GROMACS .gro file of C-alpha atoms in nm:
model
  268
    1UNK     CA    1 -16.223  -1.767  -9.921
    2UNK     CA    2 -16.104  -1.413 -10.002
    3UNK     CA    3 -16.246  -1.267 -10.322
    4UNK     CA    4 -16.008  -1.169 -10.601
    5UNK     CA    5 -15.941  -0.794 -10.573
    6UNK     CA    6 -15.965  -0.555 -10.868
    7UNK     CA    7 -15.636  -0.575 -11.060
    8UNK     CA    8 -15.459  -0.290 -11.236
    9UNK     CA    9 -15.137  -0.298 -11.435
   10UNK     CA   10 -14.906  -0.004 -11.496
   11UNK     CA   11 -14.675  -0.007 -11.797
   12UNK     CA   12 -14.436   0.282 -11.742
   13UNK     CA   13 -14.093   0.402 -11.636
   14UNK     CA   14 -13.946   0.397 -11.288
   15UNK     CA   15 -13.886   0.716 -11.088
   16UNK     CA   16 -13.604   0.659 -10.839
   17UNK     CA   17 -13.728   0.959 -10.641
   18UNK     CA   18 -14.061   0.785 -10.581
   19UNK     CA   19 -14.289   1.069 -10.689
   20UNK     CA   20 -14.393   0.973 -11.043
   21UNK     CA   21 -14.389   0.680 -11.283
   22UNK     CA   22 -14.430   0.321 -11.164
   23UNK     CA   23 -14.387   0.423 -10.802
   24UNK     CA   24 -14.667   0.681 -10.815
   25UNK     CA   25 -14.893   0.438 -11.000
   26UNK     CA   26 -14.850   0.158 -10.746
   27UNK     CA   27 -14.903   0.399 -10.456
   28UNK     CA   28 -15.224   0.518 -10.623
   29UNK     CA   29 -15.351   0.166 -10.684
   30UNK     CA   30 -15.290   0.076 -10.320
   31UNK     CA   31 -15.457   0.394 -10.195
   32UNK     CA   32 -15.767   0.322 -10.405
   33UNK     CA   33 -15.802  -0.041 -10.304
   34UNK     CA   34 -15.670  -0.207 -10.619
   35UNK     CA   35 -15.405  -0.478 -10.651
   36UNK     CA   36 -15.122  -0.328 -10.857
   37UNK     CA   37 -14.875  -0.488 -11.099
   38UNK     CA   38 -14.602  -0.332 -11.311
   39UNK     CA   39 -14.421  -0.362 -11.641
   40UNK     CA   40 -14.110  -0.144 -11.641
   41UNK     CA   41 -14.015   0.023 -11.968
   42UNK     CA   42 -13.725   0.233 -11.842
   43UNK     CA   43 -13.526   0.317 -11.532
   44UNK     CA   44 -13.461   0.680 -11.452
   45UNK     CA   45 -13.211   0.839 -11.220
   46UNK     CA   46 -13.447   1.107 -11.097
   47UNK     CA   47 -13.513   1.326 -10.795
   48UNK     CA   48 -13.706   1.645 -10.714
   49UNK     CA   49 -13.471   1.865 -10.919
   50UNK     CA   50 -13.461   1.669 -11.245
   51UNK     CA   51 -13.379   1.357 -11.444
   52UNK     CA   52 -13.011   1.270 -11.444
   53UNK     CA   53 -13.029   0.960 -11.662
   54UNK     CA   54 -13.255   0.714 -11.846
   55UNK     CA   55 -13.187   0.345 -11.907
   56UNK     CA   56 -13.438   0.178 -12.141
   57UNK     CA   57 -13.552  -0.178 -12.083
   58UNK     CA   58 -13.503  -0.401 -12.391
   59UNK     CA   59 -13.837  -0.439 -12.574
   60UNK     CA   60 -13.832  -0.819 -12.554
   61UNK     CA   61 -13.806  -0.799 -12.176
   62UNK     CA   62 -14.091  -0.546 -12.165
   63UNK     CA   63 -14.303  -0.807 -12.343
   64UNK     CA   64 -14.184  -1.083 -12.111
   65UNK     CA   65 -14.300  -0.885 -11.807
   66UNK     CA   66 -14.639  -0.822 -11.968
   67UNK     CA   67 -14.691  -1.187 -12.063
   68UNK     CA   68 -14.588  -1.298 -11.715
   69UNK     CA   69 -14.842  -1.098 -11.515
   70UNK     CA   70 -15.132  -1.130 -11.759
   71UNK     CA   71 -15.112  -1.507 -11.799
   72UNK     CA   72 -15.100  -1.573 -11.426
   73UNK     CA   73 -15.264  -1.292 -11.228
   74UNK     CA   74 -15.491  -1.131 -11.487
   75UNK     CA   75 -15.562  -0.763 -11.549
   76UNK     CA   76 -15.884  -0.562 -11.519
   77UNK     CA   77 -15.742  -0.227 -11.636
   78UNK     CA   78 -15.413  -0.095 -11.770
   79UNK     CA   79 -15.239   0.240 -11.728
   80UNK     CA   80 -14.971   0.313 -11.988
   81UNK     CA   81 -14.720   0.589 -11.916
   82UNK     CA   82 -14.358   0.650 -12.019
   83UNK     CA   83 -14.259   0.432 -12.315
   84UNK     CA   84 -13.934   0.604 -12.421
   85UNK     CA   85 -13.883   0.461 -12.773
   86UNK     CA   86 -14.067   0.346 -13.085
   87UNK     CA   87 -13.971  -0.023 -13.038
   88UNK     CA   88 -14.112  -0.018 -12.685
   89UNK     CA   89 -14.432   0.153 -12.804
   90UNK     CA   90 -14.479  -0.111 -13.074
   91UNK     CA   91 -14.403  -0.394 -12.830
   92UNK     CA   92 -14.661  -0.268 -12.582
   93UNK     CA   93 -14.923  -0.224 -12.855
   94UNK     CA   94 -14.865  -0.580 -12.977
   95UNK     CA   95 -14.885  -0.713 -12.621
   96UNK     CA   96 -15.213  -0.537 -12.551
   97UNK     CA   97 -15.358  -0.689 -12.868
   98UNK     CA   98 -15.225  -1.037 -12.795
   99UNK     CA   99 -15.390  -1.041 -12.453
  100UNK     CA  100 -15.706  -0.857 -12.565
  101UNK     CA  101 -15.649  -0.578 -12.311
  102UNK     CA  102 -15.891  -0.300 -12.404
  103UNK     CA  103 -15.947  -0.121 -12.071
  104UNK     CA  104 -15.644   0.101 -12.136
  105UNK     CA  105 -15.573   0.447 -11.995
  106UNK     CA  106 -15.293   0.614 -12.191
  107UNK     CA  107 -15.093   0.899 -12.040
  108UNK     CA  108 -14.875   1.007 -12.337
  109UNK     CA  109 -14.573   1.108 -12.129
  110UNK     CA  110 -14.327   1.314 -12.331
  111UNK     CA  111 -14.132   1.504 -12.066
  112UNK     CA  112 -14.081   1.519 -11.692
  113UNK     CA  113 -14.218   1.797 -11.473
  114UNK     CA  114 -13.873   1.957 -11.504
  115UNK     CA  115 -13.881   1.955 -11.887
  116UNK     CA  116 -13.648   1.657 -11.933
  117UNK     CA  117 -13.737   1.452 -12.244
  118UNK     CA  118 -13.881   1.107 -12.170
  119UNK     CA  119 -13.996   1.018 -12.522
  120UNK     CA  120 -13.769   0.997 -12.824
  121UNK     CA  121 -13.878   1.187 -13.132
  122UNK     CA  122 -13.913   0.864 -13.331
  123UNK     CA  123 -14.157   0.737 -13.070
  124UNK     CA  124 -14.410   1.017 -13.118
  125UNK     CA  125 -14.534   0.879 -13.450
  126UNK     CA  126 -14.541   0.525 -13.313
  127UNK     CA  127 -14.740   0.642 -13.011
  128UNK     CA  128 -14.987   0.829 -13.232
  129UNK     CA  129 -15.033   0.545 -13.479
  130UNK     CA  130 -14.994   0.227 -13.275
  131UNK     CA  131 -15.113   0.304 -12.924
  132UNK     CA  132 -15.351   0.601 -12.919
  133UNK     CA  133 -15.614   0.410 -13.125
  134UNK     CA  134 -15.601   0.125 -12.870
  135UNK     CA  135 -15.680   0.350 -12.573
  136UNK     CA  136 -16.013   0.362 -12.395
  137UNK     CA  137 -15.906   0.693 -12.240
  138UNK     CA  138 -15.616   0.923 -12.326
  139UNK     CA  139 -15.507   1.192 -12.076
  140UNK     CA  140 -15.270   1.447 -12.239
  141UNK     CA  141 -15.173   1.781 -12.092
  142UNK     CA  142 -15.162   2.083 -12.322
  143UNK     CA  143 -14.802   2.019 -12.427
  144UNK     CA  144 -14.878   1.658 -12.517
  145UNK     CA  145 -15.188   1.770 -12.712
  146UNK     CA  146 -14.966   1.990 -12.928
  147UNK     CA  147 -14.713   1.708 -12.974
  148UNK     CA  148 -14.979   1.464 -13.094
  149UNK     CA  149 -15.203   1.696 -13.298
  150UNK     CA  150 -15.025   2.031 -13.357
  151UNK     CA  151 -15.322   2.200 -13.187
  152UNK     CA  152 -15.216   2.461 -12.934
  153UNK     CA  153 -15.427   2.494 -12.621
  154UNK     CA  154 -15.381   2.837 -12.466
  155UNK     CA  155 -15.724   2.892 -12.309
  156UNK     CA  156 -16.015   2.680 -12.191
  157UNK     CA  157 -16.196   2.776 -12.513
  158UNK     CA  158 -15.930   2.590 -12.715
  159UNK     CA  159 -15.997   2.260 -12.539
  160UNK     CA  160 -16.293   2.135 -12.750
  161UNK     CA  161 -16.097   2.174 -13.075
  162UNK     CA  162 -15.805   1.988 -12.917
  163UNK     CA  163 -16.033   1.710 -12.798
  164UNK     CA  164 -16.181   1.667 -13.146
  165UNK     CA  165 -15.831   1.647 -13.298
  166UNK     CA  166 -15.736   1.380 -13.046
  167UNK     CA  167 -16.055   1.180 -13.103
  168UNK     CA  168 -15.970   1.174 -13.473
  169UNK     CA  169 -15.663   0.967 -13.381
  170UNK     CA  170 -15.886   0.685 -13.259
  171UNK     CA  171 -15.921   0.672 -12.878
  172UNK     CA  172 -16.271   0.618 -12.741
  173UNK     CA  173 -16.248   0.895 -12.479
  174UNK     CA  174 -16.023   1.199 -12.435
  175UNK     CA  175 -15.941   1.401 -12.126
  176UNK     CA  176 -15.774   1.730 -12.215
  177UNK     CA  177 -15.610   1.842 -11.892
  178UNK     CA  178 -15.630   2.214 -11.829
  179UNK     CA  179 -15.434   2.247 -11.507
  180UNK     CA  180 -15.161   2.445 -11.685
  181UNK     CA  181 -15.407   2.704 -11.817
  182UNK     CA  182 -15.431   3.026 -11.618
  183UNK     CA  183 -15.734   3.187 -11.782
  184UNK     CA  184 -15.974   3.026 -11.534
  185UNK     CA  185 -15.999   3.035 -11.156
  186UNK     CA  186 -16.063   2.660 -11.149
  187UNK     CA  187 -15.848   2.377 -11.283
  188UNK     CA  188 -16.067   2.254 -11.570
  189UNK     CA  189 -16.038   1.923 -11.753
  190UNK     CA  190 -16.252   1.840 -12.055
  191UNK     CA  191 -16.374   1.480 -12.096
  192UNK     CA  192 -16.549   1.365 -12.413
  193UNK     CA  193 -16.617   1.073 -12.643
  194UNK     CA  194 -16.741   1.309 -12.914
  195UNK     CA  195 -17.106   1.268 -12.814
  196UNK     CA  196 -17.109   1.363 -12.446
  197UNK     CA  197 -16.899   1.649 -12.309
  198UNK     CA  198 -16.808   1.696 -11.945
  199UNK     CA  199 -16.618   1.980 -11.777
  200UNK     CA  200 -16.456   1.843 -11.463
  201UNK     CA  201 -16.353   2.122 -11.232
  202UNK     CA  202 -16.153   2.147 -10.913
  203UNK     CA  203 -16.008   2.431 -10.714
  204UNK     CA  204 -15.675   2.563 -10.842
  205UNK     CA  205 -15.417   2.503 -10.570
  206UNK     CA  206 -15.116   2.725 -10.515
  207UNK     CA  207 -14.842   2.467 -10.460
  208UNK     CA  208 -14.506   2.382 -10.612
  209UNK     CA  209 -14.529   2.019 -10.502
  210UNK     CA  210 -14.686   1.881 -10.817
  211UNK     CA  211 -14.445   1.605 -10.919
  212UNK     CA  212 -14.634   1.299 -11.044
  213UNK     CA  213 -14.971   1.463 -11.106
  214UNK     CA  214 -15.016   1.318 -11.456
  215UNK     CA  215 -14.911   0.968 -11.350
  216UNK     CA  216 -15.133   0.982 -11.044
  217UNK     CA  217 -15.439   1.103 -11.236
  218UNK     CA  218 -15.415   0.840 -11.510
  219UNK     CA  219 -15.345   0.555 -11.267
  220UNK     CA  220 -15.639   0.667 -11.052
  221UNK     CA  221 -15.864   0.646 -11.358
  222UNK     CA  222 -15.735   0.294 -11.427
  223UNK     CA  223 -15.796   0.196 -11.064
  224UNK     CA  224 -16.155   0.317 -11.076
  225UNK     CA  225 -16.214   0.137 -11.407
  226UNK     CA  226 -16.072  -0.182 -11.255
  227UNK     CA  227 -16.328  -0.150 -10.977
  228UNK     CA  228 -16.609  -0.132 -11.234
  229UNK     CA  229 -16.676   0.240 -11.273
  230UNK     CA  230 -16.775   0.381 -11.611
  231UNK     CA  231 -16.544   0.634 -11.775
  232UNK     CA  232 -16.721   0.949 -11.655
  233UNK     CA  233 -16.739   0.823 -11.297
  234UNK     CA  234 -16.377   0.702 -11.308
  235UNK     CA  235 -16.239   1.034 -11.433
  236UNK     CA  236 -16.449   1.232 -11.185
  237UNK     CA  237 -16.329   1.018 -10.893
  238UNK     CA  238 -15.968   1.037 -11.013
  239UNK     CA  239 -15.986   1.417 -11.029
  240UNK     CA  240 -16.118   1.426 -10.672
  241UNK     CA  241 -15.840   1.198 -10.550
  242UNK     CA  242 -15.570   1.399 -10.729
  243UNK     CA  243 -15.699   1.727 -10.588
  244UNK     CA  244 -15.667   1.589 -10.237
  245UNK     CA  245 -15.317   1.459 -10.310
  246UNK     CA  246 -15.213   1.798 -10.447
  247UNK     CA  247 -15.359   1.985 -10.151
  248UNK     CA  248 -15.133   1.781  -9.923
  249UNK     CA  249 -14.822   1.786 -10.144
  250UNK     CA  250 -14.508   1.652  -9.979
  251UNK     CA  251 -14.239   1.913  -9.905
  252UNK     CA  252 -13.935   1.698  -9.966
  253UNK     CA  253 -13.610   1.747 -10.156
  254UNK     CA  254 -13.474   2.070 -10.307
  255UNK     CA  255 -13.705   2.093 -10.607
  256UNK     CA  256 -14.060   1.997 -10.705
  257UNK     CA  257 -14.201   1.772 -10.435
  258UNK     CA  258 -14.449   1.492 -10.501
  259UNK     CA  259 -14.820   1.478 -10.429
  260UNK     CA  260 -14.936   1.283 -10.124
  261UNK     CA  261 -15.074   0.953 -10.253
  262UNK     CA  262 -15.175   0.830  -9.907
  263UNK     CA  263 -15.377   1.136  -9.805
  264UNK     CA  264 -15.710   0.956  -9.780
  265UNK     CA  265 -15.568   0.690  -9.552
  266UNK     CA  266 -15.416   0.954  -9.325
  267UNK     CA  267 -15.755   1.124  -9.288
  268UNK     CA  268 -15.949   0.805  -9.214
   0.00000   0.00000   0.00000
């Protein structure tokens, strides 16, 4: 009899171009040996040059999807990405509570790689109040840090203050992503629970094919947690996987290409 595989659920928006969102999450789960499930919160008309439209899923149907997979298949870890609106944020928070899902990685997606808004203004407060405190790990980039805390991160030295401001909102662990910062030769992320502090470094890669990096990183963390890793090990492994995917970015389309989610399989 085949053993039940690790199971990870992504709650996020769809990217019709295949590089980010639900599609990136499921590709990451598969690449890392985890059975993936999805709850769609929004559909986007999206490609490598931008987002041409967003169609939100009704909150009651978001909840129906969540109830369906949890009550039958079960979930070991959850990645939460694009939530679009306050009602969807509140629906997801209530669903996580109802099913006692605590192994939650929150990527507080506010905008696409092209700068297109993916989170309504009314949803920012709901995200901060209803969902951030339920997260085991939160993975904001510097723009999302400012949106949630009003703390601006302009150098690596600003990252500890940003992490403390985020921890005050209630998550158990914070990863402040420093890939956008140019004051360091390496790409530096800061991981902390307030007691232990870890700088996770990787080489800074010169590539324009970076679409889906945030989705891929957070879903890789969720995959590693589903397999039983602790938070430090999960984030470290996810950073390693993302660096490989970035190094082999896919040159496709006329704009920002996606990372290569299947790179490890191609090298085996």
